[in-house]
Short mmCIF file of C-alpha atoms in Angstrom, two decimals:
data_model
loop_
_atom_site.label_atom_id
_atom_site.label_comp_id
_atom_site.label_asym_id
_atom_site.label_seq_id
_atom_site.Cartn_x
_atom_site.Cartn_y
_atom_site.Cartn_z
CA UNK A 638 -6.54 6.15 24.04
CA UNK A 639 -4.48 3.22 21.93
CA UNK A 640 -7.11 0.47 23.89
CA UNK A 641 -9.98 2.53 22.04
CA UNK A 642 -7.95 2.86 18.87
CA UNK A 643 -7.55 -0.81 18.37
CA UNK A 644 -10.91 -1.87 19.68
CA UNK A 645 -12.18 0.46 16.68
CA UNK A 646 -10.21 -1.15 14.55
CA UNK A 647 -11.11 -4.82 15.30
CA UNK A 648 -14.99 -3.71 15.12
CA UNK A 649 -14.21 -2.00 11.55
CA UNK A 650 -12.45 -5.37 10.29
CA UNK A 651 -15.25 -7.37 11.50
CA UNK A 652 -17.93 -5.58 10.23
CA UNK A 653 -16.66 -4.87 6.83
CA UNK A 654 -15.19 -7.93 5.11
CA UNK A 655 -15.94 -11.52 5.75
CA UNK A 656 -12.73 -12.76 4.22
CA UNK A 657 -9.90 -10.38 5.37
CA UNK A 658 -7.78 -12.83 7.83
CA UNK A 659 -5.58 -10.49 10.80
CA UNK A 660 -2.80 -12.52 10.73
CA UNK A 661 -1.43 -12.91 14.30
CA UNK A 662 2.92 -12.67 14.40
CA UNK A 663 4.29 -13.78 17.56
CA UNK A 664 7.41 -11.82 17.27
CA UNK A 665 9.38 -14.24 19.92
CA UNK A 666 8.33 -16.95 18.01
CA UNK A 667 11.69 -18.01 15.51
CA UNK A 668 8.80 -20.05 12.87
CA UNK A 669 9.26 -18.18 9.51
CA UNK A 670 5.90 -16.42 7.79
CA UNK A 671 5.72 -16.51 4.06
CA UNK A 672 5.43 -12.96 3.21
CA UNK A 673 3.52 -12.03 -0.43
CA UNK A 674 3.58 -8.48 -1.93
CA UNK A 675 1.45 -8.20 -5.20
CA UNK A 676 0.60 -5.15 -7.42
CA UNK A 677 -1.05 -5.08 -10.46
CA UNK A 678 -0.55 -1.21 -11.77
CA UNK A 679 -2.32 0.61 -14.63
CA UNK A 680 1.21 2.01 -15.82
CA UNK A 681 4.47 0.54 -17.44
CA UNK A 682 5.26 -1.08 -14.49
CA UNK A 683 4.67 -4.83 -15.01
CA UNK A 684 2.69 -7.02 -12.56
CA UNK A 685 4.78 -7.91 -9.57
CA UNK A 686 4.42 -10.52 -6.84
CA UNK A 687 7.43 -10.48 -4.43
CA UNK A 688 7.76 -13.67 -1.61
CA UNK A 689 9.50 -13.80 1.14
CA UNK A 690 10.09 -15.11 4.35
CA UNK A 691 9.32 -13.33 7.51
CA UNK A 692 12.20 -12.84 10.21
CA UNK A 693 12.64 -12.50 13.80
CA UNK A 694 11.88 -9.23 15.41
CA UNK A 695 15.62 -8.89 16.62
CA UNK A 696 17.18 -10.05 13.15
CA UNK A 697 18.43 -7.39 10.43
CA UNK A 698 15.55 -6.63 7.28
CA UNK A 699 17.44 -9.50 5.17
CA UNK A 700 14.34 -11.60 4.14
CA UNK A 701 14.83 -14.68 2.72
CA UNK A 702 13.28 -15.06 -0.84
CA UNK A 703 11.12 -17.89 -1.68
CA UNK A 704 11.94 -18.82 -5.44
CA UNK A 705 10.10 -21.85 -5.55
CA UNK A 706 6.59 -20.89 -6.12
CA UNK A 707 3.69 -21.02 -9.02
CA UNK A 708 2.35 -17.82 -9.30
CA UNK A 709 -0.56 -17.13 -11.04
CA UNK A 710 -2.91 -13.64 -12.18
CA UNK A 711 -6.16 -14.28 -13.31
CA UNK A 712 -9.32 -11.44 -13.92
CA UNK A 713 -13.00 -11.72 -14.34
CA UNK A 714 -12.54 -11.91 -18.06
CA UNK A 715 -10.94 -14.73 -17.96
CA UNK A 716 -7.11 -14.13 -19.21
CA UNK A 717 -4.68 -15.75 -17.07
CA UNK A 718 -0.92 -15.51 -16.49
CA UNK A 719 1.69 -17.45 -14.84
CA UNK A 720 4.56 -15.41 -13.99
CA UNK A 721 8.08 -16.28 -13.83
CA UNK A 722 11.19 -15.57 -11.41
CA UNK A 723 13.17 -12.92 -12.63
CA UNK A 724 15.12 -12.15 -9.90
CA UNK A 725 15.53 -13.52 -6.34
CA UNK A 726 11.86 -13.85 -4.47
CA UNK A 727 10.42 -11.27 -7.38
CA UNK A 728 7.60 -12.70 -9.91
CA UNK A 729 6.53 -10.36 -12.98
CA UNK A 730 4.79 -10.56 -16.36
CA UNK A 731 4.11 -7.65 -18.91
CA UNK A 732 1.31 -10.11 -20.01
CA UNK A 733 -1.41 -8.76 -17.08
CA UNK A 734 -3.35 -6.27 -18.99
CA UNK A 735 -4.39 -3.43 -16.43
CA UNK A 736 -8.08 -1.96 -16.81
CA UNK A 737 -9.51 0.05 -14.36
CA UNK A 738 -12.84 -2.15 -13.17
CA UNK A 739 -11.37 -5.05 -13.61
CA UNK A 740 -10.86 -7.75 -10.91
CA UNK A 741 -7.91 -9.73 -10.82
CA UNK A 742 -7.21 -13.01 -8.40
CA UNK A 743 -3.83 -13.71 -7.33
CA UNK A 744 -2.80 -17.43 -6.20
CA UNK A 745 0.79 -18.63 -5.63
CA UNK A 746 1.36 -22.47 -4.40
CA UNK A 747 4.91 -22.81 -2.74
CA UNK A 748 5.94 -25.51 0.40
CA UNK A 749 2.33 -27.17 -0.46
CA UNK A 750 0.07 -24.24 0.59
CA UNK A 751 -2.14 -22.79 -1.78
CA UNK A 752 -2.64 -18.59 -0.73
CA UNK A 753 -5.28 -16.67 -2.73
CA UNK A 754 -6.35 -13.15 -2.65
CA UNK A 755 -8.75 -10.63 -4.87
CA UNK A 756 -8.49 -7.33 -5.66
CA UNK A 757 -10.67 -4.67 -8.32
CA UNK A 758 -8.73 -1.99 -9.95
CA UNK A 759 -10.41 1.55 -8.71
CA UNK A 760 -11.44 3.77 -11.65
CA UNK A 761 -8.44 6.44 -12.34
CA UNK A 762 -8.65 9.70 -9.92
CA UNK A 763 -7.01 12.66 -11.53
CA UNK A 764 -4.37 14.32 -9.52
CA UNK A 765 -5.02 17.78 -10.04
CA UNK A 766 -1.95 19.21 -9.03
CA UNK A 767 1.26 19.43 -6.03
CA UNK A 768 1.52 22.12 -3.64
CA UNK A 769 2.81 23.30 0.14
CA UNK A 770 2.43 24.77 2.94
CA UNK A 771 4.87 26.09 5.36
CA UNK A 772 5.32 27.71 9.07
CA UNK A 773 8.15 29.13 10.56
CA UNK A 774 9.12 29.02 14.00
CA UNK A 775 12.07 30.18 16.23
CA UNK A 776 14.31 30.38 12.88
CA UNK A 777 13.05 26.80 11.46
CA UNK A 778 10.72 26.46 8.36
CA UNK A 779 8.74 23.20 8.27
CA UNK A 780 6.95 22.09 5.29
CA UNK A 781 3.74 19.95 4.68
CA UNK A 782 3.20 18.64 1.21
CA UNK A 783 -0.48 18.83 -0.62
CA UNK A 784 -2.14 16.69 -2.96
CA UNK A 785 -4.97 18.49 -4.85
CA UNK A 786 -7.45 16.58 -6.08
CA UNK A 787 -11.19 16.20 -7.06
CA UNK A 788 -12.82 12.70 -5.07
CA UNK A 789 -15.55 11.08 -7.65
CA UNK A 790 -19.28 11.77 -5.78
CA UNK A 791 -21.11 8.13 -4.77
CA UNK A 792 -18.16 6.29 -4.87
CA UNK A 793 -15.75 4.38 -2.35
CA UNK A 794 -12.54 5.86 -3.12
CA UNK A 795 -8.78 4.59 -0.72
CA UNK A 796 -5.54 6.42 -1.75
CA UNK A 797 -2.27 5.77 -0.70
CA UNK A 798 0.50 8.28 -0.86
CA UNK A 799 4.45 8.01 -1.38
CA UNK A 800 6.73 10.99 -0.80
CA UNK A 801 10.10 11.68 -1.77
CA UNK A 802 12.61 13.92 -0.91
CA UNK A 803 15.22 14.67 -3.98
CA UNK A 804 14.53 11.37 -4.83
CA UNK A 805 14.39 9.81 -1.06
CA UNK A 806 11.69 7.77 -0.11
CA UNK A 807 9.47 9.13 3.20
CA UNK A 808 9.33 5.79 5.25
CA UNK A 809 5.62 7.02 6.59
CA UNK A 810 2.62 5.25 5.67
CA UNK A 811 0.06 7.39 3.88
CA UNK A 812 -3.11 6.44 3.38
CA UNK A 813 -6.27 7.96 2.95
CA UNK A 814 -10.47 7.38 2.23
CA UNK A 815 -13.15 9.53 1.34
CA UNK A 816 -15.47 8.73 4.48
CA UNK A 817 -15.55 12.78 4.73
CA UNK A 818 -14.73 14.29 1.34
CA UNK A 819 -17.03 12.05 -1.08
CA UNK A 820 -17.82 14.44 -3.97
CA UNK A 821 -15.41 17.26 -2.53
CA UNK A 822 -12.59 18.67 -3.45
CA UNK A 823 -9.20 17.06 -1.30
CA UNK A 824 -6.39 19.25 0.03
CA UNK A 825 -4.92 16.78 2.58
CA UNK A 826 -1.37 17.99 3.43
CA UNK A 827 1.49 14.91 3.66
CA UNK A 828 3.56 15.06 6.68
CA UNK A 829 7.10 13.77 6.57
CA UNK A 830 9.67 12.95 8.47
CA UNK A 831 12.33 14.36 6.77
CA UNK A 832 13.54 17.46 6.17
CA UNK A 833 13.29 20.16 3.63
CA UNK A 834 14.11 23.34 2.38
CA UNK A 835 14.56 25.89 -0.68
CA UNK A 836 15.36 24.26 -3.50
CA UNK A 837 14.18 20.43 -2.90
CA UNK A 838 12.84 18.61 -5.61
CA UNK A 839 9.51 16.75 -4.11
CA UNK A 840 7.40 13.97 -5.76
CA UNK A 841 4.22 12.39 -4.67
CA UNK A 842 2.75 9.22 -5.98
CA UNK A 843 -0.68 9.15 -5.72
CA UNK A 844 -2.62 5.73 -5.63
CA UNK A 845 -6.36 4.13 -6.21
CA UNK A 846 -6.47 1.36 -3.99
CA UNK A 847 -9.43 -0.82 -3.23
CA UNK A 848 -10.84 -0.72 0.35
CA UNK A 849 -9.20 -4.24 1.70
CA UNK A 850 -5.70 -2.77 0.78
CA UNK A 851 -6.27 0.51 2.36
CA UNK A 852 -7.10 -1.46 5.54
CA UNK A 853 -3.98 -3.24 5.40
CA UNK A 854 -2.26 -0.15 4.72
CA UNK A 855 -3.82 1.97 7.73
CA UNK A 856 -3.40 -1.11 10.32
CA UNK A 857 0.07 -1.49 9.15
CA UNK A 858 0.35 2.60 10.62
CA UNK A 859 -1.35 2.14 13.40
CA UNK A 860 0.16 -1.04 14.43
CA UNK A 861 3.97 -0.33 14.96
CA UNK A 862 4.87 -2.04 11.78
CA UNK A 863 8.23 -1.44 10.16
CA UNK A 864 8.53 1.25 7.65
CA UNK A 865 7.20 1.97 4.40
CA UNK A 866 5.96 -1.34 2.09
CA UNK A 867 7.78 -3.94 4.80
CA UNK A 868 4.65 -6.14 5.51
CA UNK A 869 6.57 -7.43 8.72
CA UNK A 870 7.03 -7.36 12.00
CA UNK A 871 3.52 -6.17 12.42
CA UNK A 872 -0.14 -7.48 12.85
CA UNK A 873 -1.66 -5.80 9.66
CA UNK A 874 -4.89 -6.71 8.32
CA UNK A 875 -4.37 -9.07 4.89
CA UNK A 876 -6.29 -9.38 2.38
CA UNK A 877 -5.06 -12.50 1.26
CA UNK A 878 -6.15 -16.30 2.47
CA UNK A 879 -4.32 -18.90 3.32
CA UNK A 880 -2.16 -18.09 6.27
CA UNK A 881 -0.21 -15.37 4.89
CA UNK A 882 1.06 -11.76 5.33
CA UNK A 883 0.93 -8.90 2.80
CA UNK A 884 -1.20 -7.77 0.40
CA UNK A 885 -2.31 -7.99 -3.23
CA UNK A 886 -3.52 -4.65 -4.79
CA UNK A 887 -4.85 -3.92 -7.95
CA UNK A 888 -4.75 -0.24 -8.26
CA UNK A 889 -3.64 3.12 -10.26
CA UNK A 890 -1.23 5.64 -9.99
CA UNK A 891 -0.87 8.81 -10.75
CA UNK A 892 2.40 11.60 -10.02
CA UNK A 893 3.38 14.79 -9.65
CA UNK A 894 6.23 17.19 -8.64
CA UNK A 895 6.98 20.39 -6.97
CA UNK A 896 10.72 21.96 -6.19
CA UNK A 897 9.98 23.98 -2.74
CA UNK A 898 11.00 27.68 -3.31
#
């Protein structure tokens, strides 16, 4: 059943973007990967672009930051923005004005590479509300956590989900399309890992991604990949050229909360 699974996959990548690279990682093989993580959010949080340096399979999640490189956000109306190290592998700007529609191009130079990547902000996706759903079994209550929301009709919408627990990050990956609910209503539950009962205080971040992040996203989950935004030691789909791993996304974000009763 996994053979099919990834076979699926390959065809999907193949047939859907001519310039998403699968970057292969050996993970015997002790050559380091530059890793590059890049959001450009239509909320207070400025645009980020963290590099690092990918690790051995067997070493601890220490990766080394690169704090070397030019990193530059451009968009298609021609503003651009060179962002500067403000802490150790971790490039920002509050300059990067997000608009929905808008596409933005990412390119960092750094050990005499030049990486590049694309990605256009999604329109805004209300989320309608936060509720659950529970079942109980042989004196255990398990929870599932549901986004409610309204998908846009005749157009490609990719979400990705975060959960937290009291504040506690869920280390799944949740991601999500509209290949079956394109101008329905969506009542997907979230299933977590961790544990929870009366009284928890749950959040869910909901997120408009573009379709060449949400296929990074869904082969980072299906590929064995470490947990939540690591971008290593896996063999995710990128959507950005040049050799490297991770993943630039333009996108929104919306949030809500429930406390289970």
């Amino acid at each position: 059943m996994k053979t099919i699974k990834y076979i699926v996959l390959f065809l999907t990548v193949v047939i859907t973007s001519s310039c998403e690279k699968v970057i292969d990682v050996d993970l015997n093989d002790s050559d380091q990967q530059l890793v590059i993580e890049g959001v450009v959010q239509d909320d207070v949080h400025p645009a980020t672009v963290k590099i690092t340096r990918s690790l051995n399979f067997s070493q601890a999640n220490n990766f080394p930051s690169v704090n070397d490189a030019t990193v530059i956000i451009s968009d298609d109306a021609g503003n651009t923005d060179t962002l500067p190290l403000v802490s150790p592998g971790v490039y920002q700007s509050d300059s990067v004005l997000p608009l929905s529609g808008r596409t933005y191009y990412l390119t960092v130079q750094t050990g005499g590479k030049l990486y590049t990547s694309k990605s256009q902000m999604p329109f805004l996706v209300e989320f309608d509300s936060l509720g659950m759903d529970s079942l109980s079994f042989a004196g255990a209550t398990n929870y599932s956590i549901i986004p409610y929301h309204y998908d846009p009709a005749g157009v490609k919408n990719c979400y990705r989900y975060k959960l937290f627990v009291n504040g506690q990050a869920d280390k799944n990956i949740l991601v999500d399309n509209d290949d079956y609910t394109d101008g329905k209503n969506v009542s997907r539950p979230l299933f977590t890992d961790q544990e929870m009962e009366p009284g928890d205080n749950i959040t869910v971040e909901m997120f408009n991604i573009d379709a060449a992040v949400y296929l990074y996203y869904f082969s980072l989950s299906q590929s064995g990949a470490g947990p939540d935004e690591s971008a290593t030691p896996a063999n995710p789909v990128s959507n950005i050229n040049g050799g490297s791993l991770g993943y630039f996304s333009a996108q929104t974000k919306k949030t809500k909360s429930i406390i289970i009763p």
